[in-house]
Coordinates of C-alpha atoms in Angstrom, one line a residue:
X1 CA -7.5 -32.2 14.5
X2 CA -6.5 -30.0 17.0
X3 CA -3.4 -32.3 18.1
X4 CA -2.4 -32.2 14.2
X5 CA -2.8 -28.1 13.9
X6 CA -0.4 -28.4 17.2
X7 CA 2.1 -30.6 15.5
X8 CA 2.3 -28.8 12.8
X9 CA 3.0 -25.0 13.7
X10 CA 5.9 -27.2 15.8
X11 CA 7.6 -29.4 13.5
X12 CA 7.2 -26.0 10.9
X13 CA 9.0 -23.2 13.8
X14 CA 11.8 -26.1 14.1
X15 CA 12.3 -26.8 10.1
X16 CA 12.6 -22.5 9.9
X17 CA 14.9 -22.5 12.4
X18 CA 17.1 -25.3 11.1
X19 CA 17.0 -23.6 7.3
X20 CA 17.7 -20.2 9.5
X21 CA 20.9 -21.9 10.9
X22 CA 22.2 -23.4 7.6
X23 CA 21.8 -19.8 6.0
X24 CA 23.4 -18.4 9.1
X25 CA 26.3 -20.2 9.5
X26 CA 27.1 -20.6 5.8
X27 CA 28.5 -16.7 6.1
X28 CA 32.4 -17.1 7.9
X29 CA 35.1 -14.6 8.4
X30 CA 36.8 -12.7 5.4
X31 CA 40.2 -13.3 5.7
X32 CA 42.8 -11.1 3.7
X33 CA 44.7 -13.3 1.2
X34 CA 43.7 -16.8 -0.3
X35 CA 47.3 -18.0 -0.7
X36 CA 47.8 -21.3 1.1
X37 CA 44.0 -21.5 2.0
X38 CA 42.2 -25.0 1.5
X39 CA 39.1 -25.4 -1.2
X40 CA 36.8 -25.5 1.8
X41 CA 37.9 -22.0 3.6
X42 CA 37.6 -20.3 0.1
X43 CA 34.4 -22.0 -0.6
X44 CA 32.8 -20.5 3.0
X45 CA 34.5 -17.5 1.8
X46 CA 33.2 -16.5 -1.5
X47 CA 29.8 -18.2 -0.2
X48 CA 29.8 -15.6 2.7
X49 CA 30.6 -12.4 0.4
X50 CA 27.6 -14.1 -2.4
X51 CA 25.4 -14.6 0.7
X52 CA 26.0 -11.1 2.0
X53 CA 24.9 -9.1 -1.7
X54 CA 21.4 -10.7 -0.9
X55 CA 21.2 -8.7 2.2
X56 CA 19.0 -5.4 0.9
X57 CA 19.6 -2.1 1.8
X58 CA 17.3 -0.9 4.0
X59 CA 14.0 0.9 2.4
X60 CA 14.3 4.0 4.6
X61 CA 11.5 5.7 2.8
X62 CA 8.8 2.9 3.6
X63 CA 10.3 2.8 7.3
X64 CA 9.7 5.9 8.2
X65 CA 6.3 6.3 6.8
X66 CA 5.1 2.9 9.2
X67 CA 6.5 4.5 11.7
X68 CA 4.7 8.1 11.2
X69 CA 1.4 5.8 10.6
X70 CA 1.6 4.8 14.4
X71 CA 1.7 8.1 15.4
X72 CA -0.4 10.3 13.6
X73 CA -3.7 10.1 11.4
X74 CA -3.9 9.9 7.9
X75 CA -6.6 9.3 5.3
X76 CA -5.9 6.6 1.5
X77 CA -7.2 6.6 -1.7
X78 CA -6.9 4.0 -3.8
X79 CA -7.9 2.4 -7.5
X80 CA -7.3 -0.6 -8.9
X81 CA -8.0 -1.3 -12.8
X82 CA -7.9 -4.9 -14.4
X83 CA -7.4 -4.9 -18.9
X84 CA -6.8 -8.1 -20.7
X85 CA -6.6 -8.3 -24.3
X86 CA -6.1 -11.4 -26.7
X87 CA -6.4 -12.5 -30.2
X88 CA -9.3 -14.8 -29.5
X89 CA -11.9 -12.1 -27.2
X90 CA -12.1 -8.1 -27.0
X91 CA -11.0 -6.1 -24.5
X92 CA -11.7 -7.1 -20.9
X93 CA -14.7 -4.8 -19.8
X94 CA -14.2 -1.7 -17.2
X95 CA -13.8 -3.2 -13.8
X96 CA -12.7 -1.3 -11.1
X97 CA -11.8 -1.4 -7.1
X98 CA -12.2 2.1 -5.2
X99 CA -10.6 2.2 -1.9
X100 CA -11.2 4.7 0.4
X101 CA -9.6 5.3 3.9
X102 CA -9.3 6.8 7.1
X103 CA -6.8 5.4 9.9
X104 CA -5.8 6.8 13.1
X105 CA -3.6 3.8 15.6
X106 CA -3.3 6.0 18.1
X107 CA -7.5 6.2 18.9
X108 CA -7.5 2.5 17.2
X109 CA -10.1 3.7 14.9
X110 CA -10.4 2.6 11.1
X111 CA -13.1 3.5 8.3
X112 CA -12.7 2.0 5.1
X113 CA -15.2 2.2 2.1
X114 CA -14.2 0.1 -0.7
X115 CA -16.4 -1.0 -3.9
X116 CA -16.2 -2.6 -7.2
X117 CA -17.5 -0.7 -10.4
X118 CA -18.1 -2.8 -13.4
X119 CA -18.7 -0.2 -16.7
X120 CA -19.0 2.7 -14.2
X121 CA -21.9 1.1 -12.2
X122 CA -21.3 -0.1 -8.7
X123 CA -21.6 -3.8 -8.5
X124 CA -20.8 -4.4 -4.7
X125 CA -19.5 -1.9 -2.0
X126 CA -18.4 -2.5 1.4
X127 CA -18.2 -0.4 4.4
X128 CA -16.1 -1.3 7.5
X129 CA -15.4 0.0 10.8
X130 CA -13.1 -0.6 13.7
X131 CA -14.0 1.2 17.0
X132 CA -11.7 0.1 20.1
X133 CA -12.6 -3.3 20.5
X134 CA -15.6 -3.5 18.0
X135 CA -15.3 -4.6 14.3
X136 CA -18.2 -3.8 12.1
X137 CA -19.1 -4.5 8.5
X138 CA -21.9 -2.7 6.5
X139 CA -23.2 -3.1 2.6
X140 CA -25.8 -1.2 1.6
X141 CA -27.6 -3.6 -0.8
X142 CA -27.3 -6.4 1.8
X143 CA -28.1 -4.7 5.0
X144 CA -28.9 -0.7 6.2
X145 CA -26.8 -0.7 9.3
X146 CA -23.4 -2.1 10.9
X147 CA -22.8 -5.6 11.9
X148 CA -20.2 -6.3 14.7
X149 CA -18.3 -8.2 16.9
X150 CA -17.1 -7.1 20.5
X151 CA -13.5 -8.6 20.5
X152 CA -14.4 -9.9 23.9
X153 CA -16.0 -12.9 25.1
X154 CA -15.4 -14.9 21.9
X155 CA -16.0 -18.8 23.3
X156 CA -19.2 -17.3 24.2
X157 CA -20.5 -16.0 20.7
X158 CA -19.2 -18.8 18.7
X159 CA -21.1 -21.1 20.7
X160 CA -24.3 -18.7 19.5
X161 CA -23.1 -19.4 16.3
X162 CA -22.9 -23.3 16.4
X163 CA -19.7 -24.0 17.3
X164 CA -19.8 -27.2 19.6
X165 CA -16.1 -27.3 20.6
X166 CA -14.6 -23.9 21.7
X167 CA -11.8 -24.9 23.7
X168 CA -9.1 -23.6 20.7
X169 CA -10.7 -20.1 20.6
X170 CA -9.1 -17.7 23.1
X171 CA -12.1 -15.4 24.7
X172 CA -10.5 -12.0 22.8
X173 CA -7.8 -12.0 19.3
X174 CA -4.6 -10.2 19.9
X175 CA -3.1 -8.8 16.4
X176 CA 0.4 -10.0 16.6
X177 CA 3.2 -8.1 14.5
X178 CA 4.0 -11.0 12.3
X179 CA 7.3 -9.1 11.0
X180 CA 8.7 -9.5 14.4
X181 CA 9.0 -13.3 13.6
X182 CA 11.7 -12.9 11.1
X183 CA 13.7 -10.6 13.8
X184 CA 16.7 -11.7 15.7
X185 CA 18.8 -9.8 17.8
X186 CA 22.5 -9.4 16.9
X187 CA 23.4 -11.5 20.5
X188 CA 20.5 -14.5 19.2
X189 CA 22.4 -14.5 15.6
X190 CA 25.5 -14.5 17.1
X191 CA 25.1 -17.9 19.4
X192 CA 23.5 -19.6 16.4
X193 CA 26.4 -18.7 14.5
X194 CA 29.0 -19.3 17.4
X195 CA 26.8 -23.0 18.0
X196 CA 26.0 -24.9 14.6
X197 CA 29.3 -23.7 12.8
X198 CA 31.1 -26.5 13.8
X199 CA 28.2 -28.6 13.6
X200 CA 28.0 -28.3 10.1
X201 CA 31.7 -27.9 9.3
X202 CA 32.5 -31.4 11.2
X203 CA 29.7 -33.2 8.9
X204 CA 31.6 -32.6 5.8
X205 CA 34.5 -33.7 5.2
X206 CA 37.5 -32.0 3.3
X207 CA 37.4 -34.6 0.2
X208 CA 33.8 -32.8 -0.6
X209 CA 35.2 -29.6 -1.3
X210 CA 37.5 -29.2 -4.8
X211 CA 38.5 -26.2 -6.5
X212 CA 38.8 -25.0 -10.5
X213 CA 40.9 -22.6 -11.5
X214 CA 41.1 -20.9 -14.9
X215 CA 36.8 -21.8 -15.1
X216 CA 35.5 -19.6 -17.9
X217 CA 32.4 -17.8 -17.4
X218 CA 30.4 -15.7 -20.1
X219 CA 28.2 -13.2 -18.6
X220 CA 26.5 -10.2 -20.8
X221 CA 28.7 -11.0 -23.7
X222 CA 32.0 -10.8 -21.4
X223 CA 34.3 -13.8 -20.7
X224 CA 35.6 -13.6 -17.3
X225 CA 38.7 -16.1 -16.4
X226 CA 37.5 -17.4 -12.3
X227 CA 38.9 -19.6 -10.1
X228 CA 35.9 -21.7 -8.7
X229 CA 35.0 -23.3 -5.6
X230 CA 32.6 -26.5 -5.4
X231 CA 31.1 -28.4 -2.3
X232 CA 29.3 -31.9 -3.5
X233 CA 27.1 -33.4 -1.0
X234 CA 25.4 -37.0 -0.9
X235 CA 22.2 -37.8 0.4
X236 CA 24.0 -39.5 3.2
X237 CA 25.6 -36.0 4.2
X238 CA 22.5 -34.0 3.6
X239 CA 20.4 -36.5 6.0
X240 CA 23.6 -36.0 8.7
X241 CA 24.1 -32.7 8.4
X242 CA 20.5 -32.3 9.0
X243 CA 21.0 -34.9 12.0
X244 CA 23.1 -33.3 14.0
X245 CA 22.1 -29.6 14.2
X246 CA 18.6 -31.4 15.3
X247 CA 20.6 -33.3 17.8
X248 CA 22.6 -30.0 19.1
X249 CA 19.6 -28.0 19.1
X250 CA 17.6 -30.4 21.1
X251 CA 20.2 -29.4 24.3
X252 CA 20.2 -26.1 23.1
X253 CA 18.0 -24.2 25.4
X254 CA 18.8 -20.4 24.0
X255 CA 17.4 -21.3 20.3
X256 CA 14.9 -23.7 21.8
X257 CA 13.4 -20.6 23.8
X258 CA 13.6 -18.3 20.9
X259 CA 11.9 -21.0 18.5
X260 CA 8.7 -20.8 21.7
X261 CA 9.0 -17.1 21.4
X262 CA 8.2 -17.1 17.8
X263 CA 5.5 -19.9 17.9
X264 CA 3.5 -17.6 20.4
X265 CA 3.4 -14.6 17.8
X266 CA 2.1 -16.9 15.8
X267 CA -1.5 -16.9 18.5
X268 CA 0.2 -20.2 20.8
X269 CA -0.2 -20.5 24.1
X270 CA 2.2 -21.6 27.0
X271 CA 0.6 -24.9 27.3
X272 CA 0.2 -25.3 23.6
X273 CA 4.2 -24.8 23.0
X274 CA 6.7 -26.2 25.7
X275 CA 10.3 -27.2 25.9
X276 CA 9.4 -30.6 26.0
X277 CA 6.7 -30.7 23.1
X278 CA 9.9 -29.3 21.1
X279 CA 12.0 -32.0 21.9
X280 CA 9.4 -34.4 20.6
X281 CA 9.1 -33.2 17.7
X282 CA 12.7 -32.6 17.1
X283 CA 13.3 -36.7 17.8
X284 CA 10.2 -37.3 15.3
X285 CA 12.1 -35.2 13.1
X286 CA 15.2 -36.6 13.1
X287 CA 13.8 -40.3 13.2
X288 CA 11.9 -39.4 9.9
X289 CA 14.7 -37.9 8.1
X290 CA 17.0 -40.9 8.3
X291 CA 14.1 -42.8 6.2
X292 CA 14.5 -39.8 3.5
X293 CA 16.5 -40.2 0.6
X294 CA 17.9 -36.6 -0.8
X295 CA 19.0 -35.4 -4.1
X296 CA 22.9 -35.4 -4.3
X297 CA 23.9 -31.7 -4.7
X298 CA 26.2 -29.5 -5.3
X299 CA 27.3 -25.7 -4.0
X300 CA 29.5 -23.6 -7.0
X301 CA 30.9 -20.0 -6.8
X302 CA 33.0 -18.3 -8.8
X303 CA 35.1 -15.4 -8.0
X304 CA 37.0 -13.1 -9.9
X305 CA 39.2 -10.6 -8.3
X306 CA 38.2 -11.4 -4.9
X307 CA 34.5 -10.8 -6.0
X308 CA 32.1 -13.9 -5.9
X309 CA 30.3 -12.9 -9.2
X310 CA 28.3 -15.9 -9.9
X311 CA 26.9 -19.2 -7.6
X312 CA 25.0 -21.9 -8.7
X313 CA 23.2 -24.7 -7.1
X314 CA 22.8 -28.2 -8.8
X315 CA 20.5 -31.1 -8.3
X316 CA 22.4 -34.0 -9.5
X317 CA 21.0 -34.6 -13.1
X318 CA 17.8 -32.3 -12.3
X319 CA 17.9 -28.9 -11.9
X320 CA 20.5 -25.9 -12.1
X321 CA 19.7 -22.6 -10.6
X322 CA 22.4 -20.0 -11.5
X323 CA 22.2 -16.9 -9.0
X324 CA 24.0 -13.2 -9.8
X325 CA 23.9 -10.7 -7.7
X326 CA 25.3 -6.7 -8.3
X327 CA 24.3 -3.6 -6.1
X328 CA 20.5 -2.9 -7.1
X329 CA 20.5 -5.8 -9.4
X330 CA 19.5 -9.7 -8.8
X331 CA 18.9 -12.2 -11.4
X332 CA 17.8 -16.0 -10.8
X333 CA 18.0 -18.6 -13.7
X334 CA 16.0 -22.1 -13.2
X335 CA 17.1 -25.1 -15.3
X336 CA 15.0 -28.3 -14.8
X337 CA 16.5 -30.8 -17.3
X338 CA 13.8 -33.6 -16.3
X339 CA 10.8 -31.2 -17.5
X340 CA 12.7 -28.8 -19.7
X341 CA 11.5 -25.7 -17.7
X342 CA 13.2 -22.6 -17.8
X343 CA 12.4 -19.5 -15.3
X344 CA 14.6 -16.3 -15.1
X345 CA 13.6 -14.0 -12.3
X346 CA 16.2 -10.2 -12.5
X347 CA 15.2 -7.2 -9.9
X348 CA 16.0 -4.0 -10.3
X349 CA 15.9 -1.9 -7.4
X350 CA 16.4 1.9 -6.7
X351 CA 16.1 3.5 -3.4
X352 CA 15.9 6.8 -1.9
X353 CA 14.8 8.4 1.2
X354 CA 12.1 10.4 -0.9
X355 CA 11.6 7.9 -3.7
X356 CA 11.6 3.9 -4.2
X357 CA 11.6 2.0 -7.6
X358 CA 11.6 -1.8 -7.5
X359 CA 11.5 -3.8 -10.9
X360 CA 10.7 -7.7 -11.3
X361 CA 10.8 -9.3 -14.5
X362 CA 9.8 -12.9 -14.7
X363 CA 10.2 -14.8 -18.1
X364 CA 8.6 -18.4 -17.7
X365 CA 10.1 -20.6 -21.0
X366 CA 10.7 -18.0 -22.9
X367 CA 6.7 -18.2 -23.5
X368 CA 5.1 -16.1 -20.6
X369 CA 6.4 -12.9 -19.2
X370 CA 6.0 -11.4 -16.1
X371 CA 6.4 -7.8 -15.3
X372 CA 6.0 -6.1 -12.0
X373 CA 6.8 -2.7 -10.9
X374 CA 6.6 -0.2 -7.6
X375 CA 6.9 3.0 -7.4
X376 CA 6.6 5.2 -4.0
X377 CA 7.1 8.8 -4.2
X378 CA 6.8 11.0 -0.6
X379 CA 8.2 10.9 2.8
X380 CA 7.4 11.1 6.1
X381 CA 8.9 14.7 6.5
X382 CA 6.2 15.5 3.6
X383 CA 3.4 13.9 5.2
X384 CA 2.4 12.0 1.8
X385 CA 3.0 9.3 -0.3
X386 CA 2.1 8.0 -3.8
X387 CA 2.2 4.2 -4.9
X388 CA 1.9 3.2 -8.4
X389 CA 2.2 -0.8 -8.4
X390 CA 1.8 -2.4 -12.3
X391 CA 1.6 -6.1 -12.9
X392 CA 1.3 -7.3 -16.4
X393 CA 1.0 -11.0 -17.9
X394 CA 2.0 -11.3 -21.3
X395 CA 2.1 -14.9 -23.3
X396 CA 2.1 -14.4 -27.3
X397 CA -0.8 -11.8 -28.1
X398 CA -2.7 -12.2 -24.8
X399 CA -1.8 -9.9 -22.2
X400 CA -3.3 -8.8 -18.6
X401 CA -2.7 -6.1 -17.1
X402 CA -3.2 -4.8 -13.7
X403 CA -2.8 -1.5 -11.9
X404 CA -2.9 0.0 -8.4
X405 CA -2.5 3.4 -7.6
X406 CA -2.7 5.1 -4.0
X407 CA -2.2 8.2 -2.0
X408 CA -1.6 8.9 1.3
X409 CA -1.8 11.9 3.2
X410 CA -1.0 12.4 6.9
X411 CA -3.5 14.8 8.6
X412 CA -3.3 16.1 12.4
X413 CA -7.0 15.0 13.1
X414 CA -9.6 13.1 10.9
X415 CA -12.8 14.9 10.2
X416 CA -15.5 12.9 10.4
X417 CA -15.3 9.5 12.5
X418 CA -18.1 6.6 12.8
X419 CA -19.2 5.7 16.1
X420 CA -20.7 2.7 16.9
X421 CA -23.3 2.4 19.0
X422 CA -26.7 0.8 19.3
X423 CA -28.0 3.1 16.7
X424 CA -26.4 2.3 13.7
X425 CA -24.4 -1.2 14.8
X426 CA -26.2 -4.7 15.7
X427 CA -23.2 -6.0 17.8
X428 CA -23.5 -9.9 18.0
X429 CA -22.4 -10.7 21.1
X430 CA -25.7 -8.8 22.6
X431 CA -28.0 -10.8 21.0
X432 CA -29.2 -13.9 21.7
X433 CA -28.4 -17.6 19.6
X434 CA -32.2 -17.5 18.2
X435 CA -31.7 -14.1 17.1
X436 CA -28.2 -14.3 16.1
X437 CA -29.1 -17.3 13.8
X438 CA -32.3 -15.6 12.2
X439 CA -30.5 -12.6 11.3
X440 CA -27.4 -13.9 9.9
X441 CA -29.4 -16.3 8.1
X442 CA -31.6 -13.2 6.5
X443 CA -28.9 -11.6 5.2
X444 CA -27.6 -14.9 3.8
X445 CA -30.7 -14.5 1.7
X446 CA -30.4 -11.2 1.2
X447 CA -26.6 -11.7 -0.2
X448 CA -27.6 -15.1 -2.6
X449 CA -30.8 -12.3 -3.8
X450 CA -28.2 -9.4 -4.9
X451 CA -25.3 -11.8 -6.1
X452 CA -27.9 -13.0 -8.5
X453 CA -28.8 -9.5 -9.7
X454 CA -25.3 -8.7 -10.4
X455 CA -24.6 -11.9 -12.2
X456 CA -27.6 -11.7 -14.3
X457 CA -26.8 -8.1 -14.8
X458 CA -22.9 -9.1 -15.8
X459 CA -24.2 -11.4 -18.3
X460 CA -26.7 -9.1 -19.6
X461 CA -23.6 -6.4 -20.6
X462 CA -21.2 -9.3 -22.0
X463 CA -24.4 -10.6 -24.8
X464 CA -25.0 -7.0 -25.7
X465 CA -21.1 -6.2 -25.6
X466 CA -20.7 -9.3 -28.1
X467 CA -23.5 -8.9 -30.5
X468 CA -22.3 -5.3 -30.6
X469 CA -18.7 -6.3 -31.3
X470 CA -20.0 -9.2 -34.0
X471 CA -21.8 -6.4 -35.9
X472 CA -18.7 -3.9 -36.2
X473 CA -16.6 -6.8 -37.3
X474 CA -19.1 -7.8 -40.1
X475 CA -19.0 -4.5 -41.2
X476 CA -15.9 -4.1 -41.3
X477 CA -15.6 -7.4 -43.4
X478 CA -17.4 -6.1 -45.6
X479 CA -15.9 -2.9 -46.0
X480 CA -12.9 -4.6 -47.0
X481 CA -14.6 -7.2 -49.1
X482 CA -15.8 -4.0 -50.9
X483 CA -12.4 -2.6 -51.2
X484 CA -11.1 -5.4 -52.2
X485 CA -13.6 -6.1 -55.4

């Protein structure tokens, strides 16, 4: 099991870092004039400017809020409401999630109090702290103190807790920044660029590329007259394509270093990733994908006075997916002619340095909408930001609906902090396996005990809410029936 898990955080780094190079190099230099330029240097060309309109501007607001939450304390409130309505039941009943918070990185404390109200009576609440190295949980219907964990001596504790093989578990967990995955340096872009361009350009040749000019396109009621650019690949090209940037990566020891780099953020160790476990997998790899057979497909954009204002992909008698892309403004269409699917997908985005506004819209066959929005108003130089985030599901008269709303305000000290110490916190590493065994198995008990309570309670509400609602609905049956004689 573990040799598999191994495996496959390698063969995954390697397959992100071969998609990352085909993205990469598919952006070329912008050269002034088209005259006299082949199908294929105009189709890297107009694919480079389409690529480039995906790359998003920057959210300075939200940047510089992180940033101020590493430096300075600051306290959150939060609520989330769920409503559904339908033509078949009444409205969903009152159910609610509080949040609040208190965070301070720079004393690596955290307090957070969160419960869930179901028709204004607290169903379940949960109380959790983080002092230095010691994470604690506390619910007052389950238990009337904190329990913790020491993030130390790990191997040790699990083995109290019946864990016969510890050997994967490191002694202490060290939170990784995740985001720093997805960043490369402009030097590490650059030699992946510089490297697999002519990797990629030499396994397709010139006869795949064709041009259309005069190609009529009708977007928001306006025909525009394009010239369009097309790459077709086969299977056969897609498998050596594929082939060869394995092969040139395998001696590549700048992106092979970099790919180790990443898998370690992602909690490997040095003798879990090597060099040489990378090259195996990358032979694996490229031994398996000569048994694949691919989907031919094809690479379209149009441009229209030196704008690409339009690409589209297309499986080979499968699918279509028609991208367009304006400042601010995205919008994805998804064709699948097998299954006669249809997905559209537009954002709308807004920013400012004091206010962000983000709008999703999905629209699944013309049957099920989708409809998300964000909205952040504050800024770091205020000390304070509000989120409103919206999420509603809509197919014919049935609708969900689900809303978020939070507040942040950056203080110079918290007030009141929880300490954890033997008076209030049972830390499990201290205790024994006998002990640690009876007690969590107590307040296993003691959590099947109140989940019970709470269901029957739930259940209790939704008979009396629908004999209530059966009543009103007679009546006014026969109200009308009344009117109606």
């Amino acid at each position: 099991m573990y040799y598999g898990r191994k495996k496959g955080i390698i063969i995954g780094a390697v397959i992100a870092v071969v998609v990352i190079l085909l993205t990469i190099i598919s952006i070329v230099v912008v050269l002034k004039t088209d005259l006299f330029k082949s199908s294929k240097t105009l189709f890297w060309k107009y694919t480079s400017i389409q690529l480039e309109s995906f790359e998003q501007t920057p959210n300075m607001q939200l940047q510089e809020i992180e940033k101020l939450k590493l430096q300075s304390p600051y306290v959150l409130q939060g609520e989330l409401t769920l409503d559904a309505d339908s033509e078949d039941t009444s409205t969903l009943p009152n159910i609610k999630l509080i949040v609040n918070a208190e965070n301070d990185k720079t004393n690596e404390y955290s307090h957070i109090k969160s419960k869930i109200e179901y028709e204004n009576d607290t169903m379940f609440d949960l109380d959790y702290v983080k002092n230095d190295n010691i994470y604690a949980l506390k619910s007052d219907e389950i238990i009337n103190g904190y329990l913790g964990i020491k993030n130390e001596n790990l191997k040790v504790l699990f083995q109290k807790l019946g864990v016969q093989d510890t050997s994967s578990i490191p002694d202490e967990i060290t939170i990784n920044n995740y985001s720093e995955i997805f960043k490369f340096s402009k030097e590490e872009l650059e030699h992946i660029k510089e490297t697999y361009k002519n990797v990629i350009e030499n396994a397709i040749t010139s006869e795949s590329y064709s041009r259309q000019t005069g190609a009529i396109l009708e977007k928001n009621g306006t025909s525009y007259k394009t010239t369009s650019y097309r790459l077709d690949l086969t299977s056969d090209q897609i498998v050596s394509i594929v082939q060869n940037i394995l092969n040139t990566l395998k001696t590549d020891s700048i992106t092979l270093n970099l790919i180790v780099e990443k898998a370690k953020l992602l909690g490997m160790t040095d003798e879990e990733i090597t060099i040489e476990d990378l090259t195996t997998a990358i032979d694996e790899a490229i031994s398996e994908i000569s048994q694949e057979q691919f989907q031919d497909i094809s690479f379209v954009v149009y441009n229209y006075k030196g704008k690409t204002i339009q690409a589209e992909v297309i499986a080979k008698n499968v699918s279509k997916t028609t991208i367009c892309t304006q400042k601010g403004n995205t919008k994805i269409a998804y064709e699948n002619y097998e299954e006669g699917n249809n997905i559209t997908i537009e954002i709308t985005s807004n920013l400012t340095t004091t206010q962000s506004n983000i709008e999703t819209k999905i629209d699944i066959d013309n049957e099920t909408q989708v409809n998300i929005s964000i909205m952040n108003n504050g800024s770091a130089s205020q000390k304070s930001l509000n989120t409103t985030c919206e999420i509603a599901v809509v197919n014919g008269e049935n609708e969900v609906k689900a809303t978020y709303n939070q507040t942040i305000e950056f203080v110079d000290e918290l007030e009141e902090t929880v300490t954890l110490d033997e008076t209030n916190c049972v830390i499990l590493n201290d205790y024994s396996k006998e002990d640690v065994t009876g007690l969590l198995e107590a307040i296993e008990e003691r959590i099947v005990q109140v989940m019970n309570e709470k269901i029957q309670s739930i259940v209790a509400y939704s008979v009396m809410n629908n004999m209530q609602n059966n009543v009103t609905n007679n009546q006014n049956n026969n109200s009308t029936n009344s009117i109606s004689d």
